Amino acid sequence: MGRAGNGRRVCALGVAGVLAGTVLVVGCGDDSGDGARGTSAGSSAGTQEQGTQAVRSAYDRTAEEDTAKVKLRVQTSARGSSQTANGQGAVDLDDGDSVMTLTVQGQQIEQRVIDQVLYQKLPKGQTPGGKPWIRIDLGKVAAQQGADDRSMSDPAQSAAYAKAITDKDVTKKGTATIDGVKTTHYRVSVDVVELPNGDTLRKQVGPTLPMDVWLDDEGRMRRQQIDMTIKTPEATQRSSADASSAPEKVTVRTVMDFTDFGTEVEADEPPAGQVTDMTGKALEQGKRQS
């Protein structure tokens, strides 16, 4: 995710990695108890309900651990080519603060999120103004898109979206061992309209968003995978003017692994004199894409 083009892609991938995690908050988060067990003819329905409740309560059960180490992999494909960004770091599961090192095309980017503000230290010579860090206020970007930035980290907000998940949205796929931990794999179909800025998002990714989650025996999230196929705004405009023009699509797969719950997270703002604020540029880009 010449200099300007690569820099924008790197930054975009970094933001994508951060924002992808918000679906964990949005898609899961209502700890409404264990599903009722079915008996005899109702056993299948009871098992289905238990899976739904497990997924709906996963965020709360994970957030109760306060912090975790996280590994991130974002693969973006378009026009027959693909690019992969890998990251690792630690995240505060309560307020969303995080520290992470991203690797894209052999280059490393240091990334911090503090109070819904994204900081990235790009490779030398790739930041405007000669300063090592850039800054993007994710809250302002979310507000421009019509999303409530509280939904990124507030469990009370996330619960409202979790209630939209029903039994038909969750399918148990089996078990798997992740980082030595036995997990249960569920596939979830997230109703895009229920997400922040859902009406606009639906035009780009369709009515549903496929998400896979792997939960441990305590109901905590150990892995989350999100697959998106995005119709680019430029392609949408072209296809509106020319019905024969096939929309350009970008596929994005984001995988996040959570380990070492309770790990220490130290996310400090870079010195102000070393930071270039790119929030205005991000807002301008958002206007062009809206």
mmCIF file of C-alpha atoms in Angstrom:
data_model
loop_
_atom_site.group_PDB
_atom_site.id
_atom_site.type_symbol
_atom_site.label_atom_id
_atom_site.label_comp_id
_atom_site.label_asym_id
_atom_site.label_seq_id
_atom_site.Cartn_x
_atom_site.Cartn_y
_atom_site.Cartn_z
ATOM 1 C CA MET A 1 0.000 0.000 0.000
ATOM 2 C CA GLY A 2 8.791 8.871 -9.384
ATOM 3 C CA ARG A 3 8.755 9.617 -5.549
ATOM 4 C CA ALA A 4 5.224 11.011 -5.179
ATOM 5 C CA GLY A 5 3.497 7.951 -6.589
ATOM 6 C CA ASN A 6 5.336 5.447 -4.417
ATOM 7 C CA GLY A 7 4.944 7.644 -1.359
ATOM 8 C CA ARG A 8 1.183 7.861 -1.797
ATOM 9 C CA ARG A 9 0.867 4.104 -2.245
ATOM 10 C CA VAL A 10 2.960 3.430 0.839
ATOM 11 C CA CYS A 11 0.909 5.865 2.896
ATOM 12 C CA ALA A 12 -2.351 4.471 1.555
ATOM 13 C CA LEU A 13 -1.363 0.947 2.521
ATOM 14 C CA GLY A 14 -0.441 2.130 5.988
ATOM 15 C CA VAL A 15 -3.806 3.785 6.451
ATOM 16 C CA ALA A 16 -5.529 0.720 5.034
ATOM 17 C CA GLY A 17 -3.798 -1.420 7.623
ATOM 18 C CA VAL A 18 -4.970 0.802 10.450
ATOM 19 C CA LEU A 19 -8.519 1.227 9.238
ATOM 20 C CA ALA A 20 -8.937 -2.436 8.407
ATOM 21 C CA GLY A 21 -8.796 -3.132 12.096
ATOM 22 C CA THR A 22 -11.895 -1.026 12.643
ATOM 23 C CA VAL A 23 -13.996 -3.748 11.069
ATOM 24 C CA LEU A 24 -13.089 -5.912 14.024
ATOM 25 C CA VAL A 25 -14.715 -3.236 16.184
ATOM 26 C CA VAL A 26 -17.648 -2.747 13.863
ATOM 27 C CA GLY A 27 -18.313 -6.390 13.077
ATOM 28 C CA CYS A 28 -17.988 -7.769 16.600
ATOM 29 C CA GLY A 29 -18.708 -6.271 19.935
ATOM 30 C CA ASP A 30 -21.983 -7.178 21.650
ATOM 31 C CA ASP A 31 -21.286 -9.485 24.582
ATOM 32 C CA SER A 32 -24.849 -10.709 24.909
ATOM 33 C CA GLY A 33 -24.172 -14.060 26.520
ATOM 34 C CA ASP A 34 -23.922 -17.623 25.301
ATOM 35 C CA GLY A 35 -26.322 -18.899 22.678
ATOM 36 C CA ALA A 36 -28.967 -21.375 23.825
ATOM 37 C CA ARG A 37 -28.135 -24.996 23.166
ATOM 38 C CA GLY A 38 -30.480 -26.777 20.822
ATOM 39 C CA THR A 39 -31.690 -30.316 21.435
ATOM 40 C CA SER A 40 -32.868 -33.063 19.091
ATOM 41 C CA ALA A 41 -34.315 -31.411 15.994
ATOM 42 C CA GLY A 42 -33.200 -27.973 17.143
ATOM 43 C CA SER A 43 -29.543 -28.875 17.725
ATOM 44 C CA SER A 44 -28.330 -27.490 14.392
ATOM 45 C CA ALA A 45 -30.066 -24.172 14.991
ATOM 46 C CA GLY A 46 -28.648 -24.056 18.503
ATOM 47 C CA THR A 47 -25.105 -24.625 17.229
ATOM 48 C CA GLN A 48 -25.589 -21.892 14.640
ATOM 49 C CA GLU A 49 -26.790 -19.488 17.313
ATOM 50 C CA GLN A 50 -23.787 -20.279 19.499
ATOM 51 C CA GLY A 51 -21.465 -19.435 16.616
ATOM 52 C CA THR A 52 -23.246 -16.142 16.048
ATOM 53 C CA GLN A 53 -23.012 -15.211 19.715
ATOM 54 C CA ALA A 54 -19.324 -16.176 19.772
ATOM 55 C CA VAL A 55 -18.567 -13.847 16.876
ATOM 56 C CA ARG A 56 -20.711 -11.026 18.244
ATOM 57 C CA SER A 57 -18.967 -11.153 21.613
ATOM 58 C CA ALA A 58 -15.437 -11.599 20.244
ATOM 59 C CA TYR A 59 -14.467 -7.930 20.334
ATOM 60 C CA ASP A 60 -15.478 -7.465 23.966
ATOM 61 C CA ARG A 61 -13.652 -10.619 25.006
ATOM 62 C CA THR A 62 -10.543 -9.507 23.107
ATOM 63 C CA ALA A 63 -10.701 -5.907 24.339
ATOM 64 C CA GLU A 64 -10.845 -7.136 27.923
ATOM 65 C CA GLU A 65 -7.170 -8.064 27.480
ATOM 66 C CA ASP A 66 -6.411 -4.323 26.994
ATOM 67 C CA THR A 67 -3.409 -4.796 24.669
ATOM 68 C CA ALA A 68 -1.881 -7.297 22.249
ATOM 69 C CA LYS A 69 0.908 -7.773 19.782
ATOM 70 C CA VAL A 70 -0.335 -7.681 16.198
ATOM 71 C CA LYS A 71 0.958 -8.938 12.871
ATOM 72 C CA LEU A 72 -0.473 -7.410 9.717
ATOM 73 C CA ARG A 73 -0.450 -8.462 6.082
ATOM 74 C CA VAL A 74 -2.145 -6.396 3.364
ATOM 75 C CA GLN A 75 -2.118 -7.706 -0.210
ATOM 76 C CA THR A 76 -3.396 -5.346 -2.894
ATOM 77 C CA SER A 77 -3.992 -6.528 -6.470
ATOM 78 C CA ALA A 78 -4.954 -4.521 -9.544
ATOM 79 C CA ARG A 79 -4.331 -4.681 -13.304
ATOM 80 C CA GLY A 80 -2.736 -8.100 -13.023
ATOM 81 C CA SER A 81 -0.102 -7.131 -10.472
ATOM 82 C CA SER A 82 -0.015 -7.245 -6.678
ATOM 83 C CA GLN A 83 1.788 -5.582 -3.814
ATOM 84 C CA THR A 84 2.126 -6.809 -0.238
ATOM 85 C CA ALA A 85 2.714 -4.848 2.952
ATOM 86 C CA ASN A 86 3.710 -6.623 6.154
ATOM 87 C CA GLY A 87 3.670 -5.126 9.602
ATOM 88 C CA GLN A 88 4.170 -6.001 13.219
ATOM 89 C CA GLY A 89 3.770 -4.108 16.448
ATOM 90 C CA ALA A 90 1.415 -3.662 19.373
ATOM 91 C CA VAL A 91 -2.076 -2.210 19.776
ATOM 92 C CA ASP A 92 -4.145 -0.870 22.647
ATOM 93 C CA LEU A 93 -7.431 -2.726 22.153
ATOM 94 C CA ASP A 94 -9.352 -0.188 24.214
ATOM 95 C CA ASP A 95 -8.490 3.156 22.625
ATOM 96 C CA GLY A 96 -6.945 2.022 19.318
ATOM 97 C CA ASP A 97 -3.465 3.488 19.892
ATOM 98 C CA SER A 98 -0.740 1.423 18.220
ATOM 99 C CA VAL A 99 2.897 1.245 17.218
ATOM 100 C CA MET A 100 3.913 -0.723 14.155
ATOM 101 C CA THR A 101 6.695 -1.228 11.651
ATOM 102 C CA LEU A 102 5.503 -1.745 8.066
ATOM 103 C CA THR A 103 7.569 -3.225 5.249
ATOM 104 C CA VAL A 104 6.545 -2.389 1.678
ATOM 105 C CA GLN A 105 8.682 -3.251 -1.363
ATOM 106 C CA GLY A 106 11.694 -3.742 0.881
ATOM 107 C CA GLN A 107 11.291 -0.348 2.549
ATOM 108 C CA GLN A 108 10.372 0.118 6.208
ATOM 109 C CA ILE A 109 7.854 2.621 7.554
ATOM 110 C CA GLU A 110 7.496 3.334 11.249
ATOM 111 C CA GLN A 111 3.852 3.942 12.111
ATOM 112 C CA ARG A 112 2.061 5.187 15.213
ATOM 113 C CA VAL A 113 -1.608 5.878 15.885
ATOM 114 C CA ILE A 114 -2.299 8.140 18.868
ATOM 115 C CA ASP A 115 -5.761 9.515 19.720
ATOM 116 C CA GLN A 116 -7.003 8.738 16.196
ATOM 117 C CA VAL A 117 -4.049 10.538 14.600
ATOM 118 C CA LEU A 118 -1.811 8.575 12.227
ATOM 119 C CA TYR A 119 1.943 9.252 12.157
ATOM 120 C CA GLN A 120 4.249 7.625 9.610
ATOM 121 C CA LYS A 121 8.009 7.890 9.271
ATOM 122 C CA LEU A 122 8.675 7.210 5.613
ATOM 123 C CA PRO A 123 12.034 6.283 4.058
ATOM 124 C CA LYS A 124 14.503 9.137 3.834
ATOM 125 C CA GLY A 125 13.714 11.617 1.077
ATOM 126 C CA GLN A 126 10.094 10.530 0.654
ATOM 127 C CA THR A 127 8.334 13.010 2.947
ATOM 128 C CA PRO A 128 7.285 16.541 1.927
ATOM 129 C CA GLY A 129 9.226 19.422 3.422
ATOM 130 C CA GLY A 130 12.210 17.267 4.280
ATOM 131 C CA LYS A 131 10.773 16.260 7.665
ATOM 132 C CA PRO A 132 10.906 12.554 8.599
ATOM 133 C CA TRP A 133 7.291 12.180 9.773
ATOM 134 C CA ILE A 134 3.866 12.806 8.236
ATOM 135 C CA ARG A 135 0.630 13.242 10.184
ATOM 136 C CA ILE A 136 -3.000 12.499 9.199
ATOM 137 C CA ASP A 137 -5.935 13.192 11.516
ATOM 138 C CA LEU A 138 -8.053 10.063 10.995
ATOM 139 C CA GLY A 139 -10.922 11.607 12.939
ATOM 140 C CA LYS A 140 -11.236 14.454 10.429
ATOM 141 C CA VAL A 141 -10.984 12.032 7.511
ATOM 142 C CA ALA A 142 -13.708 9.870 9.050
ATOM 143 C CA ALA A 143 -15.901 12.927 9.642
ATOM 144 C CA GLN A 144 -15.552 13.952 5.983
ATOM 145 C CA GLN A 145 -16.700 10.483 4.983
ATOM 146 C CA GLY A 146 -19.721 10.720 7.239
ATOM 147 C CA ALA A 147 -18.390 8.220 9.786
ATOM 148 C CA ASP A 148 -18.372 8.643 13.546
ATOM 149 C CA ASP A 149 -14.719 8.279 14.559
ATOM 150 C CA ARG A 150 -15.850 6.890 17.929
ATOM 151 C CA SER A 151 -16.829 3.704 16.126
ATOM 152 C CA MET A 152 -13.119 3.000 15.659
ATOM 153 C CA SER A 153 -12.546 2.289 19.339
ATOM 154 C CA ASP A 154 -15.706 2.678 21.425
ATOM 155 C CA PRO A 155 -17.196 -0.705 22.412
ATOM 156 C CA ALA A 156 -20.556 0.944 23.090
ATOM 157 C CA GLN A 157 -20.636 2.185 19.501
ATOM 158 C CA SER A 158 -19.445 -1.139 18.113
ATOM 159 C CA ALA A 159 -22.244 -3.028 19.873
ATOM 160 C CA ALA A 160 -24.837 -1.232 17.782
ATOM 161 C CA TYR A 161 -23.298 -2.610 14.593
ATOM 162 C CA ALA A 162 -22.743 -6.083 16.023
ATOM 163 C CA LYS A 163 -26.472 -6.478 16.601
ATOM 164 C CA ALA A 164 -26.936 -6.439 12.826
ATOM 165 C CA ILE A 165 -25.213 -9.846 12.577
ATOM 166 C CA THR A 166 -27.741 -12.675 12.474
ATOM 167 C CA ASP A 167 -27.471 -16.458 12.330
ATOM 168 C CA LYS A 168 -27.536 -16.411 8.529
ATOM 169 C CA ASP A 169 -24.435 -14.201 8.513
ATOM 170 C CA VAL A 170 -22.134 -16.613 10.403
ATOM 171 C CA THR A 171 -20.845 -20.013 9.256
ATOM 172 C CA LYS A 172 -18.540 -22.277 11.261
ATOM 173 C CA LYS A 173 -15.722 -23.473 8.979
ATOM 174 C CA GLY A 174 -13.742 -25.741 11.300
ATOM 175 C CA THR A 175 -10.654 -25.475 13.497
ATOM 176 C CA ALA A 176 -7.064 -24.364 12.983
ATOM 177 C CA THR A 177 -3.903 -23.855 15.017
ATOM 178 C CA ILE A 178 -2.524 -20.304 14.855
ATOM 179 C CA ASP A 179 0.775 -19.481 16.571
ATOM 180 C CA GLY A 180 0.406 -22.686 18.571
ATOM 181 C CA VAL A 181 -3.117 -21.839 19.748
ATOM 182 C CA LYS A 182 -6.148 -23.949 18.801
ATOM 183 C CA THR A 183 -8.882 -21.790 17.280
ATOM 184 C CA THR A 184 -12.353 -22.074 15.772
ATOM 185 C CA HIS A 185 -12.779 -20.550 12.314
ATOM 186 C CA TYR A 186 -15.939 -18.629 11.437
ATOM 187 C CA ARG A 187 -16.884 -16.895 8.200
ATOM 188 C CA VAL A 188 -18.961 -13.744 8.589
ATOM 189 C CA SER A 189 -20.908 -11.807 5.992
ATOM 190 C CA VAL A 190 -20.912 -8.186 7.207
ATOM 191 C CA ASP A 191 -23.831 -5.999 6.078
ATOM 192 C CA VAL A 192 -21.980 -3.026 4.592
ATOM 193 C CA VAL A 193 -24.911 -0.654 5.077
ATOM 194 C CA GLU A 194 -24.529 -1.105 8.839
ATOM 195 C CA LEU A 195 -20.929 0.168 8.759
ATOM 196 C CA PRO A 196 -19.984 3.841 9.183
ATOM 197 C CA ASN A 197 -20.554 5.618 5.860
ATOM 198 C CA GLY A 198 -22.168 2.373 4.712
ATOM 199 C CA ASP A 199 -24.204 3.830 1.831
ATOM 200 C CA THR A 200 -21.077 5.182 0.141
ATOM 201 C CA LEU A 201 -19.036 2.098 0.987
ATOM 202 C CA ARG A 202 -21.715 -0.123 -0.541
ATOM 203 C CA LYS A 203 -21.197 1.562 -3.924
ATOM 204 C CA GLN A 204 -17.509 0.672 -3.792
ATOM 205 C CA VAL A 205 -17.474 -2.857 -2.319
ATOM 206 C CA GLY A 206 -21.025 -4.157 -2.752
ATOM 207 C CA PRO A 207 -23.733 -5.048 -0.217
ATOM 208 C CA THR A 208 -21.686 -7.444 1.920
ATOM 209 C CA LEU A 209 -18.108 -7.699 3.144
ATOM 210 C CA PRO A 210 -16.644 -11.202 3.679
ATOM 211 C CA MET A 211 -14.724 -11.526 6.931
ATOM 212 C CA ASP A 212 -13.112 -14.599 8.497
ATOM 213 C CA VAL A 213 -12.290 -14.762 12.196
ATOM 214 C CA TRP A 214 -10.437 -17.346 14.266
ATOM 215 C CA LEU A 215 -11.373 -17.401 17.969
ATOM 216 C CA ASP A 216 -9.516 -19.163 20.763
ATOM 217 C CA ASP A 217 -11.133 -21.201 23.553
ATOM 218 C CA GLU A 218 -11.735 -18.003 25.529
ATOM 219 C CA GLY A 219 -13.585 -16.389 22.637
ATOM 220 C CA ARG A 220 -10.790 -13.936 21.857
ATOM 221 C CA MET A 221 -9.820 -12.886 18.350
ATOM 222 C CA ARG A 222 -6.605 -14.563 17.221
ATOM 223 C CA ARG A 223 -6.868 -13.844 13.490
ATOM 224 C CA GLN A 224 -9.080 -11.674 11.328
ATOM 225 C CA GLN A 225 -9.132 -11.729 7.525
ATOM 226 C CA ILE A 226 -11.046 -9.239 5.401
ATOM 227 C CA ASP A 227 -11.399 -9.500 1.626
ATOM 228 C CA MET A 228 -12.529 -6.445 -0.317
ATOM 229 C CA THR A 229 -13.054 -5.887 -4.018
ATOM 230 C CA ILE A 230 -13.162 -2.137 -4.533
ATOM 231 C CA LYS A 231 -14.450 -0.334 -7.586
ATOM 232 C CA THR A 232 -12.244 2.730 -8.007
ATOM 233 C CA PRO A 233 -13.937 6.156 -8.212
ATOM 234 C CA GLU A 234 -12.265 6.888 -11.555
ATOM 235 C CA ALA A 235 -13.642 3.665 -12.999
ATOM 236 C CA THR A 236 -17.109 4.446 -11.670
ATOM 237 C CA GLN A 237 -17.074 7.799 -13.453
ATOM 238 C CA ARG A 238 -15.885 6.213 -16.697
ATOM 239 C CA SER A 239 -18.455 3.443 -16.589
ATOM 240 C CA SER A 240 -21.225 5.999 -16.002
ATOM 241 C CA ALA A 241 -20.211 7.843 -19.149
ATOM 242 C CA ASP A 242 -19.489 4.717 -21.170
ATOM 243 C CA ALA A 243 -21.603 1.649 -20.447
ATOM 244 C CA SER A 244 -19.150 -0.544 -22.392
ATOM 245 C CA SER A 245 -16.274 0.424 -20.112
ATOM 246 C CA ALA A 246 -15.521 -2.284 -17.550
ATOM 247 C CA PRO A 247 -15.015 -0.794 -14.064
ATOM 248 C CA GLU A 248 -11.490 -1.046 -12.732
ATOM 249 C CA LYS A 249 -11.358 -3.083 -9.541
ATOM 250 C CA VAL A 250 -8.799 -3.404 -6.780
ATOM 251 C CA THR A 251 -8.799 -6.423 -4.475
ATOM 252 C CA VAL A 252 -7.446 -6.053 -0.954
ATOM 253 C CA ARG A 253 -6.887 -8.889 1.525
ATOM 254 C CA THR A 254 -6.022 -7.827 5.072
ATOM 255 C CA VAL A 255 -4.953 -10.379 7.688
ATOM 256 C CA MET A 256 -4.336 -9.421 11.317
ATOM 257 C CA ASP A 257 -2.995 -11.846 13.963
ATOM 258 C CA PHE A 258 -3.260 -11.099 17.686
ATOM 259 C CA THR A 259 -0.832 -12.615 20.211
ATOM 260 C CA ASP A 260 0.773 -11.857 23.580
ATOM 261 C CA PHE A 261 -2.259 -10.245 25.197
ATOM 262 C CA GLY A 262 -1.296 -7.759 27.922
ATOM 263 C CA THR A 263 1.902 -6.652 26.189
ATOM 264 C CA GLU A 264 3.113 -3.098 26.821
ATOM 265 C CA VAL A 265 2.190 -0.429 24.246
ATOM 266 C CA GLU A 266 4.200 2.807 24.170
ATOM 267 C CA ALA A 267 2.874 5.167 21.510
ATOM 268 C CA ASP A 268 4.414 8.651 21.727
ATOM 269 C CA GLU A 269 3.900 11.559 19.355
ATOM 270 C CA PRO A 270 6.991 12.503 17.304
ATOM 271 C CA PRO A 271 8.457 15.968 18.028
ATOM 272 C CA ALA A 272 6.296 18.605 16.354
ATOM 273 C CA GLY A 273 9.254 20.048 14.465
ATOM 274 C CA GLN A 274 9.796 16.717 12.696
ATOM 275 C CA VAL A 275 6.234 16.341 11.410
ATOM 276 C CA THR A 276 4.494 17.504 8.214
ATOM 277 C CA ASP A 277 0.701 17.578 8.514
ATOM 278 C CA MET A 278 -0.870 15.830 5.499
ATOM 279 C CA THR A 279 -4.464 15.919 6.772
ATOM 280 C CA GLY A 280 -5.404 18.611 4.245
ATOM 281 C CA LYS A 281 -4.035 16.531 1.367
ATOM 282 C CA ALA A 282 -5.943 13.481 2.608
ATOM 283 C CA LEU A 283 -9.167 15.512 2.805
ATOM 284 C CA GLU A 284 -8.627 16.883 -0.716
ATOM 285 C CA GLN A 285 -8.116 13.354 -2.034
ATOM 286 C CA GLY A 286 -11.280 12.272 -0.235
ATOM 287 C CA LYS A 287 -13.272 15.038 -1.941
ATOM 288 C CA ARG A 288 -12.014 13.972 -5.368
ATOM 289 C CA GLN A 289 -13.042 10.381 -4.683
ATOM 290 C CA SER A 290 -16.472 11.200 -3.298
#
